[in-house]
Each structure stands twice: as C-alpha cells, then as structure tokens.
C-alpha cells in the first residue's frame, strides 16, 4: 500500500496569500489528521476527520485555517490569509478507525511565509 | 484540557550511556493510551512504542517505557545509547477508546556523541 502522500513538499508564499496543501491518506484508513510542526510548539493538532466527518477543528487555528475532506482519499488544508508566523511544516497523518492508535505520517509540506 | 509535557528540549549523551527521556501528562481520560514517536532527520514521525496498561513495561527496538498512572508518567528509557538513536522523540496521549486523536508533547531532541 502507498503511504500518506502530501503535496507540495515546499511552498513559499507572500504574506496575505492563500495557500492550499493537499493530502492523500493510506488507502482504507478512516481517520485523517492535520498537524503543524514547529521547533517551539512541537506537533499541534489542526484538524481531525473520522470517516470524512470533522471531529475537531483545532480551536485556536479556526479563523484562518480550514481543512476539508472532499472524499475518503483526499483532504486539503487552506490557510487564508497567510502570515509569517504560519511558517512551519504541515504534516498529514492517517490511521485505521479505532485501530491500534498508530498514525502514519506523510513527509510534510514545508511552508515559508515571507 | 489534556496535555503532555516533555521537560527536556535537548538531551546530549555519549554513546553507550543510558537514555531517559521524561514524559508526564494530564488528562480527563480514565483509560489513557500513551505513545512514543520518533522522528529521524528528514523523515516523518513513526511509532516507537505504546501502552495503556498501568505498571507494565513495554519494549521495542531496545527502548522501553512503563505507564505509571499514579504519577501520570511514561518515561522512555534505553540501557545503552547508539549513534543511530539521535532523533526527535515525541510523547503522545490519547483516549483509549478514541485512539486516533493524539495530543503530542513539545518533543525532545536526543543527540548521541561518539
């Protein structure tokens, strides 16, 4: 099986722009997560879907971050408008429904906002 | 809310010495599930080990950890560090009955010197 696929791997944006990050989970996995990774905060949960339903929308990230799961095999994370503090690695992960609790992470999308 | 605390941001050790990375947690869950994830340079995080059984040692790839609910701790240990253990280590928490959603700590960077 293919792992979690994320695109683009790198993105450079100007402040105020809209960017869309994409994720394809492992086939057959029902849970999908978006995390933001920074050196200071570590891994912060942005959004969590179970069987395409949004279970958590990340609290503090709600106003400019919007994740969607268009079908069971594709998700997007939109950041609008971007700010320099959004510079980070965005990781997508998937897992089987109520399975082992093991997350399979993609390689991440590194975002730099100038 | 639920949280995971890793007190050390960076641990530097000489090869061959024992490793101990601290992890404590706070949760409303009566049956927490604890995890350690490891992330090597330029790779995505992957599961190292996990546990939900109180006072039972769990082991994988030379590392071990014991969940102690009385002290809300899940420290990661290894008897003898290897150069290849240099990586970023994350402790994570979930509800046993909702294992997919993980709350991560800030991460501890382990650097092993020859």
PDB file of C-alpha atoms in Angstrom:
ATOM      1  CA  UNK A   1       0.000   0.000   0.000  1.00  0.00           C
ATOM      2  CA  UNK A   2       1.114   3.531  -0.667  1.00  0.00           C
ATOM      3  CA  UNK A   3       1.782   5.679   2.370  1.00  0.00           C
ATOM      4  CA  UNK A   4       0.408   9.126   3.084  1.00  0.00           C
ATOM      5  CA  UNK A   5       1.138  11.481   0.195  1.00  0.00           C
ATOM      6  CA  UNK A   6       1.431  15.225   0.700  1.00  0.00           C
ATOM      7  CA  UNK A   7       1.848  17.962  -1.885  1.00  0.00           C
ATOM      8  CA  UNK A   8       3.534  20.296  -2.328  1.00  0.00           C
ATOM      9  CA  UNK A   9       6.656  19.409  -0.362  1.00  0.00           C
ATOM     10  CA  UNK A  10       7.713  23.033  -0.238  1.00  0.00           C
ATOM     11  CA  UNK A  11       5.708  26.216  -0.567  1.00  0.00           C
ATOM     12  CA  UNK A  12       6.806  29.843  -0.384  1.00  0.00           C
ATOM     13  CA  UNK A  13       4.079  32.435  -0.019  1.00  0.00           C
ATOM     14  CA  UNK A  14       3.842  36.179   0.441  1.00  0.00           C
ATOM     15  CA  UNK A  15       2.024  37.470   3.487  1.00  0.00           C
ATOM     16  CA  UNK A  16      -1.689  37.655   2.784  1.00  0.00           C
ATOM     17  CA  UNK A  17      -1.767  34.964   0.140  1.00  0.00           C
ATOM     18  CA  UNK A  18      -3.964  31.885   0.162  1.00  0.00           C
ATOM     19  CA  UNK A  19      -2.275  28.512   0.088  1.00  0.00           C
ATOM     20  CA  UNK A  20      -3.726  25.048  -0.195  1.00  0.00           C
ATOM     21  CA  UNK A  21      -1.936  21.954   0.999  1.00  0.00           C
ATOM     22  CA  UNK A  22      -3.050  18.509  -0.126  1.00  0.00           C
ATOM     23  CA  UNK A  23      -3.052  15.064   1.425  1.00  0.00           C
ATOM     24  CA  UNK A  24      -3.912  11.569   0.288  1.00  0.00           C
ATOM     25  CA  UNK A  25      -4.222   9.154   3.249  1.00  0.00           C
ATOM     26  CA  UNK A  26      -3.324   5.490   3.274  1.00  0.00           C
ATOM     27  CA  UNK A  27      -5.989   3.566   1.387  1.00  0.00           C
ATOM     28  CA  UNK A  28      -8.605   2.186   3.756  1.00  0.00           C
ATOM     29  CA  UNK A  29      -7.756   4.471   6.654  1.00  0.00           C
ATOM     30  CA  UNK A  30     -10.769   6.252   8.106  1.00  0.00           C
ATOM     31  CA  UNK A  31      -9.067   8.798  10.345  1.00  0.00           C
ATOM     32  CA  UNK A  32      -7.160  11.761   8.961  1.00  0.00           C
ATOM     33  CA  UNK A  33      -5.240  14.413  10.854  1.00  0.00           C
ATOM     34  CA  UNK A  34      -3.504  17.672  10.077  1.00  0.00           C
ATOM     35  CA  UNK A  35      -0.696  18.718  12.415  1.00  0.00           C
ATOM     36  CA  UNK A  36       1.565  21.733  12.414  1.00  0.00           C
ATOM     37  CA  UNK A  37       5.154  21.117  13.432  1.00  0.00           C
ATOM     38  CA  UNK A  38       7.465  23.804  14.801  1.00  0.00           C
ATOM     39  CA  UNK A  39      10.581  23.597  16.951  1.00  0.00           C
ATOM     40  CA  UNK A  40       8.985  25.558  19.763  1.00  0.00           C
ATOM     41  CA  UNK A  41       5.491  24.057  19.883  1.00  0.00           C
ATOM     42  CA  UNK A  42       6.202  20.593  18.553  1.00  0.00           C
ATOM     43  CA  UNK A  43       3.212  18.889  16.928  1.00  0.00           C
ATOM     44  CA  UNK A  44      -0.048  20.823  17.220  1.00  0.00           C
ATOM     45  CA  UNK A  45      -3.334  19.298  16.079  1.00  0.00           C
ATOM     46  CA  UNK A  46      -5.102  21.430  13.469  1.00  0.00           C
ATOM     47  CA  UNK A  47      -7.930  19.182  12.324  1.00  0.00           C
ATOM     48  CA  UNK A  48      -9.197  15.650  12.776  1.00  0.00           C
ATOM     49  CA  UNK A  49     -11.593  13.768  10.496  1.00  0.00           C
ATOM     50  CA  UNK A  50     -13.221  10.452  11.127  1.00  0.00           C
ATOM     51  CA  UNK A  51     -14.886   8.834   8.120  1.00  0.00           C
ATOM     52  CA  UNK A  52     -14.846  12.249   6.400  1.00  0.00           C
ATOM     53  CA  UNK A  53     -16.654  13.944   9.291  1.00  0.00           C
ATOM     54  CA  UNK A  54     -14.859  16.796  11.003  1.00  0.00           C
ATOM     55  CA  UNK A  55     -14.315  15.791  14.632  1.00  0.00           C
ATOM     56  CA  UNK A  56     -12.080  18.650  15.707  1.00  0.00           C
ATOM     57  CA  UNK A  57     -11.191  21.891  14.019  1.00  0.00           C
ATOM     58  CA  UNK A  58      -8.202  22.932  16.077  1.00  0.00           C
ATOM     59  CA  UNK A  59      -9.583  25.645  18.326  1.00  0.00           C
ATOM     60  CA  UNK A  60      -7.035  28.430  18.075  1.00  0.00           C
ATOM     61  CA  UNK A  61      -6.467  27.701  14.392  1.00  0.00           C
ATOM     62  CA  UNK A  62     -10.090  28.145  13.361  1.00  0.00           C
ATOM     63  CA  UNK A  63     -10.070  31.637  11.945  1.00  0.00           C
ATOM     64  CA  UNK A  64      -7.567  31.314   9.097  1.00  0.00           C
ATOM     65  CA  UNK A  65      -7.189  27.552   8.786  1.00  0.00           C
ATOM     66  CA  UNK A  66      -9.752  25.376   7.097  1.00  0.00           C
ATOM     67  CA  UNK A  67      -9.395  21.673   6.463  1.00  0.00           C
ATOM     68  CA  UNK A  68     -11.724  19.738   4.249  1.00  0.00           C
ATOM     69  CA  UNK A  69     -12.076  16.110   3.327  1.00  0.00           C
ATOM     70  CA  UNK A  70     -13.644  16.004  -0.113  1.00  0.00           C
ATOM     71  CA  UNK A  71     -13.711  12.234  -0.247  1.00  0.00           C
ATOM     72  CA  UNK A  72     -12.207   9.355   1.690  1.00  0.00           C
ATOM     73  CA  UNK A  73      -8.949   9.585  -0.230  1.00  0.00           C
ATOM     74  CA  UNK A  74      -8.265  13.322  -0.392  1.00  0.00           C
ATOM     75  CA  UNK A  75      -8.027  16.209   2.028  1.00  0.00           C
ATOM     76  CA  UNK A  76      -6.964  19.839   1.786  1.00  0.00           C
ATOM     77  CA  UNK A  77      -5.768  22.391   4.288  1.00  0.00           C
ATOM     78  CA  UNK A  78      -6.340  26.010   3.304  1.00  0.00           C
ATOM     79  CA  UNK A  79      -4.593  28.868   5.056  1.00  0.00           C
ATOM     80  CA  UNK A  80      -6.121  32.243   4.260  1.00  0.00           C
ATOM     81  CA  UNK A  81      -4.629  34.788   4.593  1.00  0.00           C
ATOM     82  CA  UNK A  82      -1.138  33.572   5.411  1.00  0.00           C
ATOM     83  CA  UNK A  83       1.038  35.282   7.977  1.00  0.00           C
ATOM     84  CA  UNK A  84       4.794  34.886   8.617  1.00  0.00           C
ATOM     85  CA  UNK A  85       4.049  33.060  11.877  1.00  0.00           C
ATOM     86  CA  UNK A  86       2.431  30.295   9.818  1.00  0.00           C
ATOM     87  CA  UNK A  87       5.864  29.232   8.587  1.00  0.00           C
ATOM     88  CA  UNK A  88       6.150  25.602   9.671  1.00  0.00           C
ATOM     89  CA  UNK A  89       5.972  22.039   8.457  1.00  0.00           C
ATOM     90  CA  UNK A  90       2.423  20.800   7.993  1.00  0.00           C
ATOM     91  CA  UNK A  91       2.031  17.085   8.499  1.00  0.00           C
ATOM     92  CA  UNK A  92      -0.872  14.947   7.424  1.00  0.00           C
ATOM     93  CA  UNK A  93      -1.419  11.581   9.076  1.00  0.00           C
ATOM     94  CA  UNK A  94      -3.941   8.786   8.809  1.00  0.00           C
ATOM     95  CA  UNK A  95      -4.935   5.765  10.871  1.00  0.00           C
ATOM     96  CA  UNK A  96      -7.451   2.969  10.818  1.00  0.00           C
ATOM     97  CA  UNK A  97     -10.728   3.574  12.602  1.00  0.00           C
ATOM     98  CA  UNK A  98     -10.403   2.628  16.299  1.00  0.00           C
ATOM     99  CA  UNK A  99      -7.424   0.515  15.413  1.00  0.00           C
ATOM    100  CA  UNK A 100      -4.036   0.417  17.025  1.00  0.00           C
ATOM    101  CA  UNK A 101      -3.813   4.152  17.568  1.00  0.00           C
ATOM    102  CA  UNK A 102      -0.854   4.190  15.220  1.00  0.00           C
ATOM    103  CA  UNK A 103      -0.621   7.231  12.973  1.00  0.00           C
ATOM    104  CA  UNK A 104       1.062   7.066   9.580  1.00  0.00           C
ATOM    105  CA  UNK A 105       2.554  10.410   8.703  1.00  0.00           C
ATOM    106  CA  UNK A 106       3.257  11.917   5.327  1.00  0.00           C
ATOM    107  CA  UNK A 107       6.572  13.602   4.597  1.00  0.00           C
ATOM    108  CA  UNK A 108       5.102  17.004   5.256  1.00  0.00           C
ATOM    109  CA  UNK A 109       4.691  20.301   3.434  1.00  0.00           C
ATOM    110  CA  UNK A 110       7.185  22.950   4.468  1.00  0.00           C
ATOM    111  CA  UNK A 111       5.589  26.383   4.283  1.00  0.00           C
ATOM    112  CA  UNK A 112       7.578  29.603   4.337  1.00  0.00           C
ATOM    113  CA  UNK A 113       5.648  32.868   4.526  1.00  0.00           C
ATOM    114  CA  UNK A 114       7.628  35.981   3.712  1.00  0.00           C
TER     115      UNK A 114
ATOM    116  CA  UNK B   1      -7.570  20.283  28.767  1.00  0.00           C
ATOM    117  CA  UNK B   2      -5.386  17.297  28.025  1.00  0.00           C
ATOM    118  CA  UNK B   3      -1.673  17.906  27.745  1.00  0.00           C
ATOM    119  CA  UNK B   4       1.688  16.204  27.520  1.00  0.00           C
ATOM    120  CA  UNK B   5       4.861  17.670  28.965  1.00  0.00           C
ATOM    121  CA  UNK B   6       8.376  16.810  27.927  1.00  0.00           C
ATOM    122  CA  UNK B   7      10.668  18.824  30.148  1.00  0.00           C
ATOM    123  CA  UNK B   8      13.869  18.464  28.136  1.00  0.00           C
ATOM    124  CA  UNK B   9      14.139  20.169  24.804  1.00  0.00           C
ATOM    125  CA  UNK B  10      17.589  18.738  24.137  1.00  0.00           C
ATOM    126  CA  UNK B  11      19.399  15.774  25.652  1.00  0.00           C
ATOM    127  CA  UNK B  12      23.029  15.193  24.709  1.00  0.00           C
ATOM    128  CA  UNK B  13      24.700  11.932  25.667  1.00  0.00           C
ATOM    129  CA  UNK B  14      27.819   9.970  24.922  1.00  0.00           C
ATOM    130  CA  UNK B  15      27.389   6.689  23.079  1.00  0.00           C
ATOM    131  CA  UNK B  16      26.976   3.759  25.456  1.00  0.00           C
ATOM    132  CA  UNK B  17      25.396   5.708  28.284  1.00  0.00           C
ATOM    133  CA  UNK B  18      21.789   5.092  29.384  1.00  0.00           C
ATOM    134  CA  UNK B  19      18.970   7.160  27.955  1.00  0.00           C
ATOM    135  CA  UNK B  20      15.983   8.527  29.833  1.00  0.00           C
ATOM    136  CA  UNK B  21      13.542  10.975  28.274  1.00  0.00           C
ATOM    137  CA  UNK B  22      10.848  12.342  30.537  1.00  0.00           C
ATOM    138  CA  UNK B  23       7.138  12.439  29.759  1.00  0.00           C
ATOM    139  CA  UNK B  24       4.278  13.416  32.041  1.00  0.00           C
ATOM    140  CA  UNK B  25       0.670  14.018  31.113  1.00  0.00           C
ATOM    141  CA  UNK B  26      -2.603  15.490  32.275  1.00  0.00           C
ATOM    142  CA  UNK B  27      -5.891  14.054  31.130  1.00  0.00           C
ATOM    143  CA  UNK B  28      -9.535  13.592  31.965  1.00  0.00           C
ATOM    144  CA  UNK B  29      -9.446  10.163  30.369  1.00  0.00           C
ATOM    145  CA  UNK B  30      -9.654   7.334  32.872  1.00  0.00           C
ATOM    146  CA  UNK B  31      -8.011   4.998  30.357  1.00  0.00           C
ATOM    147  CA  UNK B  32      -5.260   6.961  28.648  1.00  0.00           C
ATOM    148  CA  UNK B  33      -3.167   5.478  25.891  1.00  0.00           C
ATOM    149  CA  UNK B  34       0.457   6.672  25.805  1.00  0.00           C
ATOM    150  CA  UNK B  35       2.795   6.621  22.846  1.00  0.00           C
ATOM    151  CA  UNK B  36       6.366   7.446  21.924  1.00  0.00           C
ATOM    152  CA  UNK B  37       7.028   8.545  18.354  1.00  0.00           C
ATOM    153  CA  UNK B  38      10.493   9.001  16.878  1.00  0.00           C
ATOM    154  CA  UNK B  39      11.455  11.303  14.034  1.00  0.00           C
ATOM    155  CA  UNK B  40      14.847  10.998  12.412  1.00  0.00           C
ATOM    156  CA  UNK B  41      16.316  13.838  10.390  1.00  0.00           C
ATOM    157  CA  UNK B  42      14.431  14.485   7.147  1.00  0.00           C
ATOM    158  CA  UNK B  43      11.896  11.795   7.947  1.00  0.00           C
ATOM    159  CA  UNK B  44       8.345  11.864   9.276  1.00  0.00           C
ATOM    160  CA  UNK B  45       7.418  10.689  12.780  1.00  0.00           C
ATOM    161  CA  UNK B  46       6.814   6.982  13.270  1.00  0.00           C
ATOM    162  CA  UNK B  47       5.519   4.972  16.195  1.00  0.00           C
ATOM    163  CA  UNK B  48       8.180   3.590  18.539  1.00  0.00           C
ATOM    164  CA  UNK B  49       6.080   2.074  21.308  1.00  0.00           C
ATOM    165  CA  UNK B  50       2.751   2.394  23.097  1.00  0.00           C
ATOM    166  CA  UNK B  51       0.961   1.314  26.257  1.00  0.00           C
ATOM    167  CA  UNK B  52      -2.313   1.568  28.127  1.00  0.00           C
ATOM    168  CA  UNK B  53      -1.603  -0.938  30.896  1.00  0.00           C
ATOM    169  CA  UNK B  54      -0.668   0.524  34.247  1.00  0.00           C
ATOM    170  CA  UNK B  55       2.733  -0.514  35.638  1.00  0.00           C
ATOM    171  CA  UNK B  56       3.542  -2.806  32.718  1.00  0.00           C
ATOM    172  CA  UNK B  57       6.827  -2.385  30.847  1.00  0.00           C
ATOM    173  CA  UNK B  58       6.572  -2.196  27.068  1.00  0.00           C
ATOM    174  CA  UNK B  59       9.605  -2.621  24.822  1.00  0.00           C
ATOM    175  CA  UNK B  60      10.541  -2.109  21.194  1.00  0.00           C
ATOM    176  CA  UNK B  61      13.817  -1.737  19.334  1.00  0.00           C
ATOM    177  CA  UNK B  62      15.845  -1.609  22.539  1.00  0.00           C
ATOM    178  CA  UNK B  63      13.717   1.129  24.102  1.00  0.00           C
ATOM    179  CA  UNK B  64      11.286   0.600  26.938  1.00  0.00           C
ATOM    180  CA  UNK B  65       8.716   2.576  28.877  1.00  0.00           C
ATOM    181  CA  UNK B  66       6.286   1.914  31.720  1.00  0.00           C
ATOM    182  CA  UNK B  67       2.995   3.732  32.149  1.00  0.00           C
ATOM    183  CA  UNK B  68       2.564   4.866  35.750  1.00  0.00           C
ATOM    184  CA  UNK B  69      -0.922   6.274  36.230  1.00  0.00           C
ATOM    185  CA  UNK B  70      -0.179   7.174  39.859  1.00  0.00           C
ATOM    186  CA  UNK B  71       2.407   9.708  38.713  1.00  0.00           C
ATOM    187  CA  UNK B  72       0.973  10.329  35.215  1.00  0.00           C
ATOM    188  CA  UNK B  73       4.286   9.430  33.640  1.00  0.00           C
ATOM    189  CA  UNK B  74       5.571   7.465  30.664  1.00  0.00           C
ATOM    190  CA  UNK B  75       9.337   7.951  30.535  1.00  0.00           C
ATOM    191  CA  UNK B  76      11.345   6.468  27.670  1.00  0.00           C
ATOM    192  CA  UNK B  77      14.499   4.543  28.522  1.00  0.00           C
ATOM    193  CA  UNK B  78      17.288   2.640  26.871  1.00  0.00           C
ATOM    194  CA  UNK B  79      20.195   0.946  28.603  1.00  0.00           C
ATOM    195  CA  UNK B  80      22.885   1.953  26.125  1.00  0.00           C
ATOM    196  CA  UNK B  81      22.637   4.779  23.597  1.00  0.00           C
ATOM    197  CA  UNK B  82      23.728   4.311  19.986  1.00  0.00           C
ATOM    198  CA  UNK B  83      24.675   6.975  17.477  1.00  0.00           C
ATOM    199  CA  UNK B  84      21.647   5.975  15.401  1.00  0.00           C
ATOM    200  CA  UNK B  85      19.333   6.895  18.284  1.00  0.00           C
ATOM    201  CA  UNK B  86      19.923  10.576  17.555  1.00  0.00           C
ATOM    202  CA  UNK B  87      16.474  11.868  16.643  1.00  0.00           C
ATOM    203  CA  UNK B  88      13.478  13.869  17.834  1.00  0.00           C
ATOM    204  CA  UNK B  89      11.257  11.966  20.267  1.00  0.00           C
ATOM    205  CA  UNK B  90       7.629  12.828  20.903  1.00  0.00           C
ATOM    206  CA  UNK B  91       5.469  11.562  23.733  1.00  0.00           C
ATOM    207  CA  UNK B  92       1.745  11.471  22.925  1.00  0.00           C
ATOM    208  CA  UNK B  93      -1.560  10.816  24.647  1.00  0.00           C
ATOM    209  CA  UNK B  94      -4.972   9.628  23.512  1.00  0.00           C
ATOM    210  CA  UNK B  95      -8.184   8.300  24.955  1.00  0.00           C
ATOM    211  CA  UNK B  96      -8.086   4.523  24.807  1.00  0.00           C
ATOM    212  CA  UNK B  97     -11.492   4.471  23.216  1.00  0.00           C
ATOM    213  CA  UNK B  98     -10.691   7.170  20.682  1.00  0.00           C
ATOM    214  CA  UNK B  99      -7.177   6.144  19.897  1.00  0.00           C
ATOM    215  CA  UNK B 100      -6.873   8.066  16.695  1.00  0.00           C
ATOM    216  CA  UNK B 101      -6.656  11.570  18.103  1.00  0.00           C
ATOM    217  CA  UNK B 102      -3.219  12.117  19.610  1.00  0.00           C
ATOM    218  CA  UNK B 103      -2.062  15.024  21.735  1.00  0.00           C
ATOM    219  CA  UNK B 104       1.708  15.428  21.427  1.00  0.00           C
ATOM    220  CA  UNK B 105       4.311  16.913  23.727  1.00  0.00           C
ATOM    221  CA  UNK B 106       6.799  19.502  22.536  1.00  0.00           C
ATOM    222  CA  UNK B 107       9.379  16.870  21.671  1.00  0.00           C
ATOM    223  CA  UNK B 108      12.870  16.092  22.964  1.00  0.00           C
ATOM    224  CA  UNK B 109      15.841  16.141  20.667  1.00  0.00           C
ATOM    225  CA  UNK B 110      18.256  13.346  21.549  1.00  0.00           C
ATOM    226  CA  UNK B 111      21.819  13.836  20.344  1.00  0.00           C
ATOM    227  CA  UNK B 112      24.283  10.988  20.811  1.00  0.00           C
ATOM    228  CA  UNK B 113      28.023  11.787  20.575  1.00  0.00           C
ATOM    229  CA  UNK B 114      30.804   9.275  19.910  1.00  0.00           C
TER     230      UNK B 114
END
